[in-house]
XYZ file of C-alpha atoms in Angstrom:
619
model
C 0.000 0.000 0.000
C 1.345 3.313 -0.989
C 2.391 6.182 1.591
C 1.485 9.434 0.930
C 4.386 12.077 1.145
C 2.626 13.742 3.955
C 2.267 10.377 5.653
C 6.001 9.930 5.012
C 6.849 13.111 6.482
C 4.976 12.663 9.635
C 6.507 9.408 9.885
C 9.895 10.746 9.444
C 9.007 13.434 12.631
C 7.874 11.058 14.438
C 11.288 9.178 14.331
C 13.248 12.214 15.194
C 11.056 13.039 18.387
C 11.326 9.563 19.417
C 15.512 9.365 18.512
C 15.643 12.589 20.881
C 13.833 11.308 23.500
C 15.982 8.147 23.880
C 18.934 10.844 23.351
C 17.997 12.551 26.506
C 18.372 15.863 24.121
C 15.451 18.053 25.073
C 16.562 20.949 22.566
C 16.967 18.045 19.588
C 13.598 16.940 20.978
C 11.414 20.593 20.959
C 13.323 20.859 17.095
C 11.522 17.620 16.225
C 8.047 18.064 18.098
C 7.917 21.633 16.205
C 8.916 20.018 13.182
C 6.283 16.944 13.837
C 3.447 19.563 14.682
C 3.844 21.322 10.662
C 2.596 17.725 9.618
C -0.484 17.759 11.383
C -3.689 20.085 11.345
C -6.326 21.043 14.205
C -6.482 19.938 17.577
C -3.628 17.437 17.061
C -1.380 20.177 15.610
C -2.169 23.012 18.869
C -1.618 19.998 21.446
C 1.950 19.332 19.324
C 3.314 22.542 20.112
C 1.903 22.942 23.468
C 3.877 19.929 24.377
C 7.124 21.264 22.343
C 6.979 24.354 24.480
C 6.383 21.812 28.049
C 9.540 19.902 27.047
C 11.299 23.575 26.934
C 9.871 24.384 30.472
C 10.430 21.109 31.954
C 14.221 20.856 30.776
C 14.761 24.729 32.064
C 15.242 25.332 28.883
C 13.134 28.980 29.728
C 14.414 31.202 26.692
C 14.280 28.398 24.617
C 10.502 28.249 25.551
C 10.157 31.715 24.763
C 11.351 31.194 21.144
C 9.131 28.095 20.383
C 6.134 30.137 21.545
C 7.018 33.112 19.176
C 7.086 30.144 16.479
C 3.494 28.672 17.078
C 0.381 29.375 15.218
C -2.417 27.745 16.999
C -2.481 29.722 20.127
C -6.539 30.049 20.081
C -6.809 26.196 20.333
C -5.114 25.863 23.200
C -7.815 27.183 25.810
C -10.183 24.053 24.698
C -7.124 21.541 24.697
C -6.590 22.547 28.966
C -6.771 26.195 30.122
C -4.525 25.422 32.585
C -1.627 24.428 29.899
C -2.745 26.809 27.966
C -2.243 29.733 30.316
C 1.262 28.304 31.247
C 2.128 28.548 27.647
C 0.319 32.297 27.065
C 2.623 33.274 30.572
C 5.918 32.383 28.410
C 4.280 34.413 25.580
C 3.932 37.430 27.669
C 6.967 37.069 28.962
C 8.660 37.047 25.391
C 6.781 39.971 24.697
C 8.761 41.241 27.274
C 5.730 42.101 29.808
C 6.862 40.611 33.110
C 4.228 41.927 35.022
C 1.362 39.911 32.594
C 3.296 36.937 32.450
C 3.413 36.788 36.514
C -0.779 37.519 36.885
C -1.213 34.882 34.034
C 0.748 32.297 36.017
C -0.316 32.857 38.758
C -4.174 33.136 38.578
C -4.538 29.378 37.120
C -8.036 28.016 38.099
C -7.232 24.958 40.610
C -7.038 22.067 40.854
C -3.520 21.851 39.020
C -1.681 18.430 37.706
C 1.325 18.078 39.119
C 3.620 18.691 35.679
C 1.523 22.144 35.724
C 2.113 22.889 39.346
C 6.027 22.432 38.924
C 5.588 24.460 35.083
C 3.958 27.180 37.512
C 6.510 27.341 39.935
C 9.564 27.224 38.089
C 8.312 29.925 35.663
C 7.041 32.554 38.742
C 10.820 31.722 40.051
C 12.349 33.188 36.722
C 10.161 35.616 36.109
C 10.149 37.403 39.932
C 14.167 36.876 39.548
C 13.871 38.430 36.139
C 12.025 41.277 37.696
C 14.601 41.743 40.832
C 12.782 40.525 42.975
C 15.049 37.939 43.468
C 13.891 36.609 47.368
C 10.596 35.762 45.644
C 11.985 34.379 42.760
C 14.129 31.849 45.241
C 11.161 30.822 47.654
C 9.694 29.736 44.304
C 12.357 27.417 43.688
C 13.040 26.382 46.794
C 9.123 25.252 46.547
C 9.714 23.808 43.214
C 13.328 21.493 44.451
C 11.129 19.426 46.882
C 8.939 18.774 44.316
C 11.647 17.263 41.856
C 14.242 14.569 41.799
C 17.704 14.804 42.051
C 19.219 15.781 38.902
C 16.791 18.445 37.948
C 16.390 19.208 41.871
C 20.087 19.917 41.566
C 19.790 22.618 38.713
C 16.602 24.252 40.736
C 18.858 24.434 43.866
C 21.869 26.256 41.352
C 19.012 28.793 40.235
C 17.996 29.117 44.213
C 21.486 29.826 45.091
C 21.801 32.157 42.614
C 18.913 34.309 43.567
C 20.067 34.271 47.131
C 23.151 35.470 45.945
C 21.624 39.065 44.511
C 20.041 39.397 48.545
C 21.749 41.383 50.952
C 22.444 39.614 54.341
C 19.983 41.962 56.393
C 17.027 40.728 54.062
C 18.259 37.342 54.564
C 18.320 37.625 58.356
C 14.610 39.188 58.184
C 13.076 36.807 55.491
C 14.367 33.907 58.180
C 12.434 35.353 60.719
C 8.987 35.946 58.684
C 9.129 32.418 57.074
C 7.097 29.574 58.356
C 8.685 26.919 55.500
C 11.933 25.186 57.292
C 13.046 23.969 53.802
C 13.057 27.464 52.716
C 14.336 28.934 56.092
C 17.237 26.340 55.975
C 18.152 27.561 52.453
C 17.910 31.182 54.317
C 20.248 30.182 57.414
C 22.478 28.419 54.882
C 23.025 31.460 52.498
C 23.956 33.721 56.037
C 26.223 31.194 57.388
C 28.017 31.127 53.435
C 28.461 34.669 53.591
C 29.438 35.075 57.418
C 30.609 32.212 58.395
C 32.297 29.715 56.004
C 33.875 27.555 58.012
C 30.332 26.605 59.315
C 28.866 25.094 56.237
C 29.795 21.291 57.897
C 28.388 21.447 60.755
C 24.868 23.131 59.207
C 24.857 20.233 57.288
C 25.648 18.066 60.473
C 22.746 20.113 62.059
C 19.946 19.462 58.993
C 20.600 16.234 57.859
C 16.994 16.010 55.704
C 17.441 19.098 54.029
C 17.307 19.267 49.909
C 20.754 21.300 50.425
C 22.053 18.288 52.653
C 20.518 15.279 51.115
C 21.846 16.587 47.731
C 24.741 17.102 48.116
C 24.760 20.724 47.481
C 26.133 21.872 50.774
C 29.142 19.480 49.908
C 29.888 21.202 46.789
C 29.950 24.667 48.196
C 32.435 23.354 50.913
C 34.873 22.128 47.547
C 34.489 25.017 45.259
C 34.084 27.756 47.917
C 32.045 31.374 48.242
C 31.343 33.256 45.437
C 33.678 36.365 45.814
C 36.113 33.631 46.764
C 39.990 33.667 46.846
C 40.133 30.124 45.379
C 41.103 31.810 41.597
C 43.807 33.712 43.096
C 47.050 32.889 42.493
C 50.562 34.146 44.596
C 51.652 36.939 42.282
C 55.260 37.732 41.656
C 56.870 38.790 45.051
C 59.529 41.340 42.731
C 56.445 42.353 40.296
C 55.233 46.132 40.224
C 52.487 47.300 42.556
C 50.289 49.906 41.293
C 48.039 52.015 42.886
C 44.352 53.224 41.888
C 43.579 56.440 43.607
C 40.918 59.198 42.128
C 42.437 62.480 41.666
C 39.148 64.352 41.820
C 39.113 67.247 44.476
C 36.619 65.097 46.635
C 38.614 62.646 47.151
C 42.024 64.192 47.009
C 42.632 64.954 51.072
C 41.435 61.543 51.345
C 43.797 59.928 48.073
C 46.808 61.948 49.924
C 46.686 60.073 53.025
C 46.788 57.110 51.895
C 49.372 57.799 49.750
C 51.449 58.906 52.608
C 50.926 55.759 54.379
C 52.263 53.919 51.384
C 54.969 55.655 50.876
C 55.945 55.567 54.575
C 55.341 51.599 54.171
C 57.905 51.845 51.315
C 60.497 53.888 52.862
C 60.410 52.069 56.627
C 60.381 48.547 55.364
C 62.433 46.348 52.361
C 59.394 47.315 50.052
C 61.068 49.907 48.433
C 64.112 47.999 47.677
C 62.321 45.430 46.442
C 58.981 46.269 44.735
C 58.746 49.245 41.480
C 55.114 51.116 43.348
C 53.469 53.643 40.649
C 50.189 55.061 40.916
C 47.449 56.200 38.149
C 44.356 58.299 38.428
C 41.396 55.695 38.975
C 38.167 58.436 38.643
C 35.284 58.040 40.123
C 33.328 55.946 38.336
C 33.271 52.146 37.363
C 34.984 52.675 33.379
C 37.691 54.920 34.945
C 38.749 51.914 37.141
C 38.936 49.794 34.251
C 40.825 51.880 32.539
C 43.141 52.584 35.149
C 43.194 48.821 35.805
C 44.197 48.434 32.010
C 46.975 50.662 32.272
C 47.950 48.837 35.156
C 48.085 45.300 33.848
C 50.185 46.819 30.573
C 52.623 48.534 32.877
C 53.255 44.889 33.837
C 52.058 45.194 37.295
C 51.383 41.873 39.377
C 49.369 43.666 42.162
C 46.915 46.815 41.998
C 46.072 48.581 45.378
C 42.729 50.246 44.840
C 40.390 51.354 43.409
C 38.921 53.456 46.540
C 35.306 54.327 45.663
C 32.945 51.918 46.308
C 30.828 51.940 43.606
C 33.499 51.362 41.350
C 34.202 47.517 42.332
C 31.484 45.775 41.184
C 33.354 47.262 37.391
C 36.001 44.871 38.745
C 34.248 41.848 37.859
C 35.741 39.391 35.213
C 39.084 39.399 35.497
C 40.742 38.090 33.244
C 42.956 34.849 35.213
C 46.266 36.153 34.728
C 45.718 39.747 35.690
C 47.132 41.711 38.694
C 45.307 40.914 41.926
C 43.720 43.594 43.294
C 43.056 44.798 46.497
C 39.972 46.971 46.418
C 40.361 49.549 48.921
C 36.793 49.826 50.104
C 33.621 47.158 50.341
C 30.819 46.637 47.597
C 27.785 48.691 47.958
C 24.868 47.660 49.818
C 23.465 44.377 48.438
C 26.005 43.705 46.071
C 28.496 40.710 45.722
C 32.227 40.829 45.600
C 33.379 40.137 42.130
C 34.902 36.679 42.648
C 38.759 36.467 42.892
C 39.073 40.041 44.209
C 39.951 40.935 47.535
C 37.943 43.496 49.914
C 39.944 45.705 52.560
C 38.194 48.653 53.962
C 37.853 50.569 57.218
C 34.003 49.807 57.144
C 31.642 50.804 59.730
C 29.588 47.040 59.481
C 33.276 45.576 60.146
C 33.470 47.723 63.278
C 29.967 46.895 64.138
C 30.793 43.068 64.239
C 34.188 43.301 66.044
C 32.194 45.315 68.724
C 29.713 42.666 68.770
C 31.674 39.929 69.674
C 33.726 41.770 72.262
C 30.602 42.544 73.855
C 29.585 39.132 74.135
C 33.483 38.376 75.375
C 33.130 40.875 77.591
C 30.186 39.112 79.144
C 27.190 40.765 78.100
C 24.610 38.821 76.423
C 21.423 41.256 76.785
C 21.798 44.905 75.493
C 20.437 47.790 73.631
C 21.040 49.804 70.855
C 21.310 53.054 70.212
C 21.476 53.850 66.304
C 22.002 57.352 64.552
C 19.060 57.456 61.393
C 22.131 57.742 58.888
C 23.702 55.981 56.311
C 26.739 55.263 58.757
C 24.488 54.189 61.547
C 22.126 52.148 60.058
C 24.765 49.986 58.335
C 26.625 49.763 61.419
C 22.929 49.045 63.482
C 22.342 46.201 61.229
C 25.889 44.641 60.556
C 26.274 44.688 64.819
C 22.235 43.533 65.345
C 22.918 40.776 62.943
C 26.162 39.262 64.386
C 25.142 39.810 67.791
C 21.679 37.477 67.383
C 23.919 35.328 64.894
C 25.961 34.786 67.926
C 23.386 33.781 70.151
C 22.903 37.433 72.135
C 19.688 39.123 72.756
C 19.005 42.805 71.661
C 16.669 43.684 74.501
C 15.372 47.222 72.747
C 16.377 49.713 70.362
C 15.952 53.278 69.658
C 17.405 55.783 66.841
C 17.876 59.238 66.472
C 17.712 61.828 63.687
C 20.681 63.672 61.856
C 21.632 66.952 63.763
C 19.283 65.923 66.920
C 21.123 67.345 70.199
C 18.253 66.698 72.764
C 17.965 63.206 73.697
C 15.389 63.160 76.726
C 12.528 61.814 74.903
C 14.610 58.797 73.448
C 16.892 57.834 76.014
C 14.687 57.633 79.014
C 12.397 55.540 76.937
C 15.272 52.680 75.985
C 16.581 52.853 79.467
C 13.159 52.217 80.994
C 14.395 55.448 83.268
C 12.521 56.010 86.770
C 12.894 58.958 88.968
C 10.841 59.677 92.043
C 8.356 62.786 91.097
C 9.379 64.646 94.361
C 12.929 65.602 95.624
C 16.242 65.535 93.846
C 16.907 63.854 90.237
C 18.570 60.406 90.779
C 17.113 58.622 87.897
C 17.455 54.521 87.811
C 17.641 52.349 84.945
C 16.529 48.913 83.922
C 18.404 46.160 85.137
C 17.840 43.768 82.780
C 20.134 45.359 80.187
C 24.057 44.035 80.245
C 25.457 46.770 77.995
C 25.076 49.301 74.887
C 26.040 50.337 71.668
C 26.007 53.640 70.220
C 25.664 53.241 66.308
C 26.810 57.087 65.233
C 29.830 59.466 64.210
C 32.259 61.008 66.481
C 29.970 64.477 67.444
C 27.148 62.291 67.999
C 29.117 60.611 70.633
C 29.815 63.638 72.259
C 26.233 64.328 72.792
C 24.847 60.998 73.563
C 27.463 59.820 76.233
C 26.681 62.714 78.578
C 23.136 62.517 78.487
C 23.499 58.561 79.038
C 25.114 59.858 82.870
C 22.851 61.936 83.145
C 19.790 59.780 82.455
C 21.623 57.365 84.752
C 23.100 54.738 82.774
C 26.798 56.208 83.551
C 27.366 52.567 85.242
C 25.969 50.677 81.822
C 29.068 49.668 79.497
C 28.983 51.116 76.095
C 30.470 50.773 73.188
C 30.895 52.817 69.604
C 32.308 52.562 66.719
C 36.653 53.342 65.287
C 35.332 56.814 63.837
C 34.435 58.163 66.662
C 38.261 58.598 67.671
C 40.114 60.783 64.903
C 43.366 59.485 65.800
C 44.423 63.029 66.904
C 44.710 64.066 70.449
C 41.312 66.152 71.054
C 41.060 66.049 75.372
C 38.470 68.824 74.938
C 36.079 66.290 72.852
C 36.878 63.360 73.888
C 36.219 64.140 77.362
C 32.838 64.047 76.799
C 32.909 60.284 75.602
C 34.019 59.200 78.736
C 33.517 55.020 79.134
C 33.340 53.798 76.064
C 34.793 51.326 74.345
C 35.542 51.193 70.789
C 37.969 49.154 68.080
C 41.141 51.248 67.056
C 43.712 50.716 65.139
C 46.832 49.770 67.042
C 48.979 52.932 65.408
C 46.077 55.327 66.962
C 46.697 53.580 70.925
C 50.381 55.386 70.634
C 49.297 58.574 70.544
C 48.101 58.182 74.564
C 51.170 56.310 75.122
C 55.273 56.904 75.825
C 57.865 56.410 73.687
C 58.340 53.177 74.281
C 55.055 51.914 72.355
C 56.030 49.918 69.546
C 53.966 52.400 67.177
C 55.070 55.524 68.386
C 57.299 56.493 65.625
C 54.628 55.242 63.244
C 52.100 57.336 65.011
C 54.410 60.275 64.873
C 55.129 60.733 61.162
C 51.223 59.999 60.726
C 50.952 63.127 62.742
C 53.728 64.945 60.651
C 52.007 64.083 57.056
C 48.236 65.415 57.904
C 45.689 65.229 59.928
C 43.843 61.713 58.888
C 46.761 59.122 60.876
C 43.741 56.573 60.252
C 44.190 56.806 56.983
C 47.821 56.681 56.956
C 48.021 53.594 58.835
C 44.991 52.182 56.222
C 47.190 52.986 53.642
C 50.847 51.346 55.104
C 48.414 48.294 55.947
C 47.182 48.274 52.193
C 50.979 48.349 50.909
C 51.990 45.291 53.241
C 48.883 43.420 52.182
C 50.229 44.001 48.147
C 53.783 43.237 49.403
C 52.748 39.907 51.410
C 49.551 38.366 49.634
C 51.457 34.728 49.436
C 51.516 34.863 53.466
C 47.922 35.846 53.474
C 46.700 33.047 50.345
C 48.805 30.355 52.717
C 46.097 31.243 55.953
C 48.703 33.164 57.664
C 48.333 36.792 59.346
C 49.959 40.416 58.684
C 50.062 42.151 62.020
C 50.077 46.008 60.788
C 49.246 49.335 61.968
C 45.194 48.662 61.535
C 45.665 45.597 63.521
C 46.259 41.802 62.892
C 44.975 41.068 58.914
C 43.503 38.142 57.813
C 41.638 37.013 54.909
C 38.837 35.300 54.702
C 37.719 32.528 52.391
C 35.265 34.964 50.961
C 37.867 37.002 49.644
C 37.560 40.124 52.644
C 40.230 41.112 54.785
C 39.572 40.830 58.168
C 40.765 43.062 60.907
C 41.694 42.101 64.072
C 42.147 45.422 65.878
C 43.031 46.965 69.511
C 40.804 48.171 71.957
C 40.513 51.751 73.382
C 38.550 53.282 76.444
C 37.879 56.995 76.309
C 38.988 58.161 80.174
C 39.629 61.465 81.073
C 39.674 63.156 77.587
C 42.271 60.289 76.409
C 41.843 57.042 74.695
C 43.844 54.328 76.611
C 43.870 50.598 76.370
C 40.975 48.048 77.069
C 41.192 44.821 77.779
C 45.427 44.433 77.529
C 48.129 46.553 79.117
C 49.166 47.555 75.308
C 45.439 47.570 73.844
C 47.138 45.399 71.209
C 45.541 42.556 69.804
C 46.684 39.176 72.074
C 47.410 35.622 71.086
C 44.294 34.815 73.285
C 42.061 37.274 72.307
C 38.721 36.949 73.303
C 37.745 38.220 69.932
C 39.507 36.964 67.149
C 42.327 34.284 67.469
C 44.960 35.179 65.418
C 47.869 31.425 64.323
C 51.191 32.807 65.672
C 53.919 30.201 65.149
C 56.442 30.069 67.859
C 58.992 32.108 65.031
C 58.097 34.414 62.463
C 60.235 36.943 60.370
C 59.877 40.883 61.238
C 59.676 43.817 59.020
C 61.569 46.683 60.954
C 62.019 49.953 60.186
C 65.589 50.739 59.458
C 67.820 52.007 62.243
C 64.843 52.475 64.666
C 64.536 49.587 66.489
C 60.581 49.796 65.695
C 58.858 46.688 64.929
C 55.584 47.857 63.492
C 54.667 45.375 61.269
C 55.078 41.714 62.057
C 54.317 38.589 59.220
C 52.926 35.188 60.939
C 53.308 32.710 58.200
């Protein structure tokens, strides 16, 4: 019996979608289910490329999807095939259309009861879509929704698109999400993403912790303990110890006071050690913006360099990403902006305010205190430092027991103040106001002239008895009795350099301290800037786990690619900052904050003829 050529054809289709599907190839197969569909007509035709676009869907093949929809030309069949597939399929249309917003309410609004296929179809696509839209902690409770739904191997590439939505959230949102959620799967995926980010060397024992989670039972935790963070340090390779360091610093007058000191720590770092001798150290103009940096970065990789110091402003590192492998390694002298990554494979020093906030954190909880309030200007600077401390402290198992904030330029504190410290005073007689007892300590989120304000009024509103602690910037480094007087108490991180300006001769800083004092005005700068050259002139020691003990205090870096500062501790008494905690105020062996591996030997850096050992190497 003879086959007609359109028989033949359809037969031929039929072979290739079957071929594909025992090939496992899900693009081969939507080719040959598109292909099959052109040799049939009607209702068997519209249910041909409805399934062509499902394979798409169901493969993650998502733009693929989009493109087999824009090919399909029986669109107003597919309501009477199953309005429930066929509103799946009209969601990928709007989406190609590029109307994100449709595509969402079309997805989203399917009449119920839903097959299972179309439930996971649903879920994936109101995952991309919210992502595609930003908002990406939607977007990943989607997923995470969709992964127990799945088995492993597509699980697994659900979990890679979960990750990576987590990824774009910043690690207050994180913290906050994990406290609204009532989903454990999705709350693990939460904790998991904070502990990546904060603490690394965790990721075992969360998995220890949550054996039956996707993340566990996958094996997905196990990867990111092998290939590391994103923003990692495991692409970095030592760079030549004799190879040119170059320097990014803007030249624009806003920056240029700023640019100078630094400079004048690096230079000093140059001249006191065997850098100079060792190491050519230019600099170039980085701007102010993300293409100057790359520019400047280009100049510096042609000039042959093998490390770049900079660039300073922050929203010029996320113009740092993709690196090419054999590039300088740069040390970015400041911290991504809010809710950004770290490009991977570049490394993150800074004087930031959220590092301050966490070093205070844990020496509070050192210190003993466990239950405490905060105190938080309604800034930029003390918000970031409010949430950075409020999120280590509860990370770390403390208890913020109330909070209050204040506004920019507010001098009068008697309506906030009483009101955190639960302040009593009897109605009749002489003021002698008492506090609650219930709170251990407190920390003061705000600048230096906020300080000045706040810690008198906390006397006078009787909490001169309740520890408190600030932030680095609220000391300038500069010998200011008349100012710092009224700070009296508190504790803050400092740079080690900033201790010897309190101290005799005989501090091991002093000279350091003193030709900070000689260049300008900014010494914490100067000693940022000596730290950065050290860092550039030692990265092997820091790649091999070991620690730079510098003027900013003992440097580490982390697995996530951010140098971690170990610093001193300074009490404001009697219009002086003195050392806390250690006769020096240096940072200790034992400290209760963060251990520092000091070999029993280690090779010094000292500054020619002086006798001063300011910056020590612990390989």
């Amino acid at each position: 019996m003879a086959v007609s050529p359109q028989e033949a054809q359809r037969s031929e289709a039929q072979m290739r979608v079957d071929q594909a599907r025992a090939d496992a190839d899900p693009v081969a197969l939507t080719s040959a289910q598109m292909e099959l569909s052109r040799t049939l007509t009607g209702s068997e035709r519209a249910e041909q490329q409805l399934i062509a676009i499902e394979t798409a869907i169901d493969a993650l093949e998502l733009e693929l999807a989009r493109e087999l929809y824009q090919q399909t030309d029986t669109r107003e069949q597919w309501p009477r095939i199953d309005r429930r597939r066929a509103a799946i399929a009209d969601g990928i249309g709007h989406w190609a259309d590029g109307d994100v917003d449709r595509a969402i309410r079309t997805i989203t609004n399917l009449p119920l009861p839903l097959a299972p296929e179309t439930e996971r179809r649903r879920l994936l696509l109101l995952g991309a879509l919210n992502v595609d839209k930003g908002n990406h902690l939607d977007g990943a409770r989607f997923y995470s929704a969709l992964g127990e739904q799945l088995p492993d191997a597509p699980a697994e590439q659900v979990h890679a698109r979960l990750w990576d939505a987590l990824a774009n959230v910043d690690t207050r949102q994180l913290a906050q999400a994990s406290e609204r959620t009532t989903d454990p799967v999705f709350g693990g995926w939460l904790e998991l993403a904070r502990d990546y980010r904060q603490r690394p060397d965790r990721l075992s024992g969360w998995a220890d912790a949550n054996p039956d989670h996707p993340a566990t039972a996958t094996g997905f935790v196990e990867v990111l303990t092998t290939t590391g963070p994103m923003g990692a340090i495991d692409t970095l390779r030592v760079p030549d110890r004799h190879g040119p360091i170059a320097v990014l610093l803007p030249e624009d007058e806003r920056y240029r006071g700023i640019s100078e000191e630094i400079r004048r720590g690096i230079e000093y770092a140059r001249e006191a050690t065997s850098l100079g001798s060792q190491r050519d150290l230019f600099y170039l103009d980085s701007g102010t913006d993300g293409m100057s940096a790359r520019i400047a970065l280009e100049q510096a990789a042609n000039r042959g360099a093998s490390v770049v110091i900079g660039p300073l402003v922050k929203e010029q590192i996320s113009a740092l990403g993709g690196l090419p492998a054999d590039g300088p390694v740069v040390i970015a002298l400041n911290s991504p902006p809010d809710g950004e990554r770290l490009p991977r494979g570049i490394i993150s020093y800074s004087l930031s305010p959220e590092q301050d906030a966490v070093s205070v954190a844990n020496r509070m909880l050192a210190d003993g205190h466990q239950r405490v309030g905060v105190f938080a200007a309604d800034t930029r600077l003390g918000q970031r430092a409010r949430n950075a401390f409020v999120d280590e402290f509860t990370l770390q198992g403390g208890e913020i027991l109330d909070e209050a904030t204040f506004a920019a330029g507010q001098t009068d504190f008697s309506r906030d103040l009483p009101r955190l410290l639960k302040m009593q005073s009897e109605e009749d007689g002489p003021f002698q106001p008492e506090i609650r007892s219930d709170m251990d300590a407190i920390f003061v989120a705000a600048a230096a002239d906020e300080l000045s304000l706040v810690a008198p009024q906390l006397d006078y509103f009787g909490a001169d008895d309740l520890p408190r602690y600030a932030l680095s910037t609220t000391y300038s480094g500069n010998r200011d009795p008349r100012n710092d007087s009224d700070k009296q108490g508190t504790i803050i991180p400092i740079a080690p350099m900033l201790l010897a300006g309190s101290a005799g001769p005989g501090h091991p800083m002093r000279l350091a301290y003193e030709r900070a004092q000689l260049a300008g005005s900014l010494p914490r700068l100067f000693a940022f800037g000596a730290d950065a050259a050290m860092l550039a002139a030692h990265l092997d020691i820091l790649l091999d786990g070991g620690v730079v003990s510098g003027l900013t205090g003992d440097l580490s870096l982390t697995p996530v690619g951010v140098i971690e500062r170990n610093a001193a501790w300074g009490q404001f008494r009697d219009g002086m900052l003195r050392p806390y905690g250690t006769e020096s105020g240096l940072p200790t062996t034992d400290s209760p904050v963060s251990p520092v591996r000091r070999p029993a030997s280690a090779p010094d850096t000292t500054a020619p003829g002086s006798g001063e050992t300011f910056f020590r190497i612990v390989e």
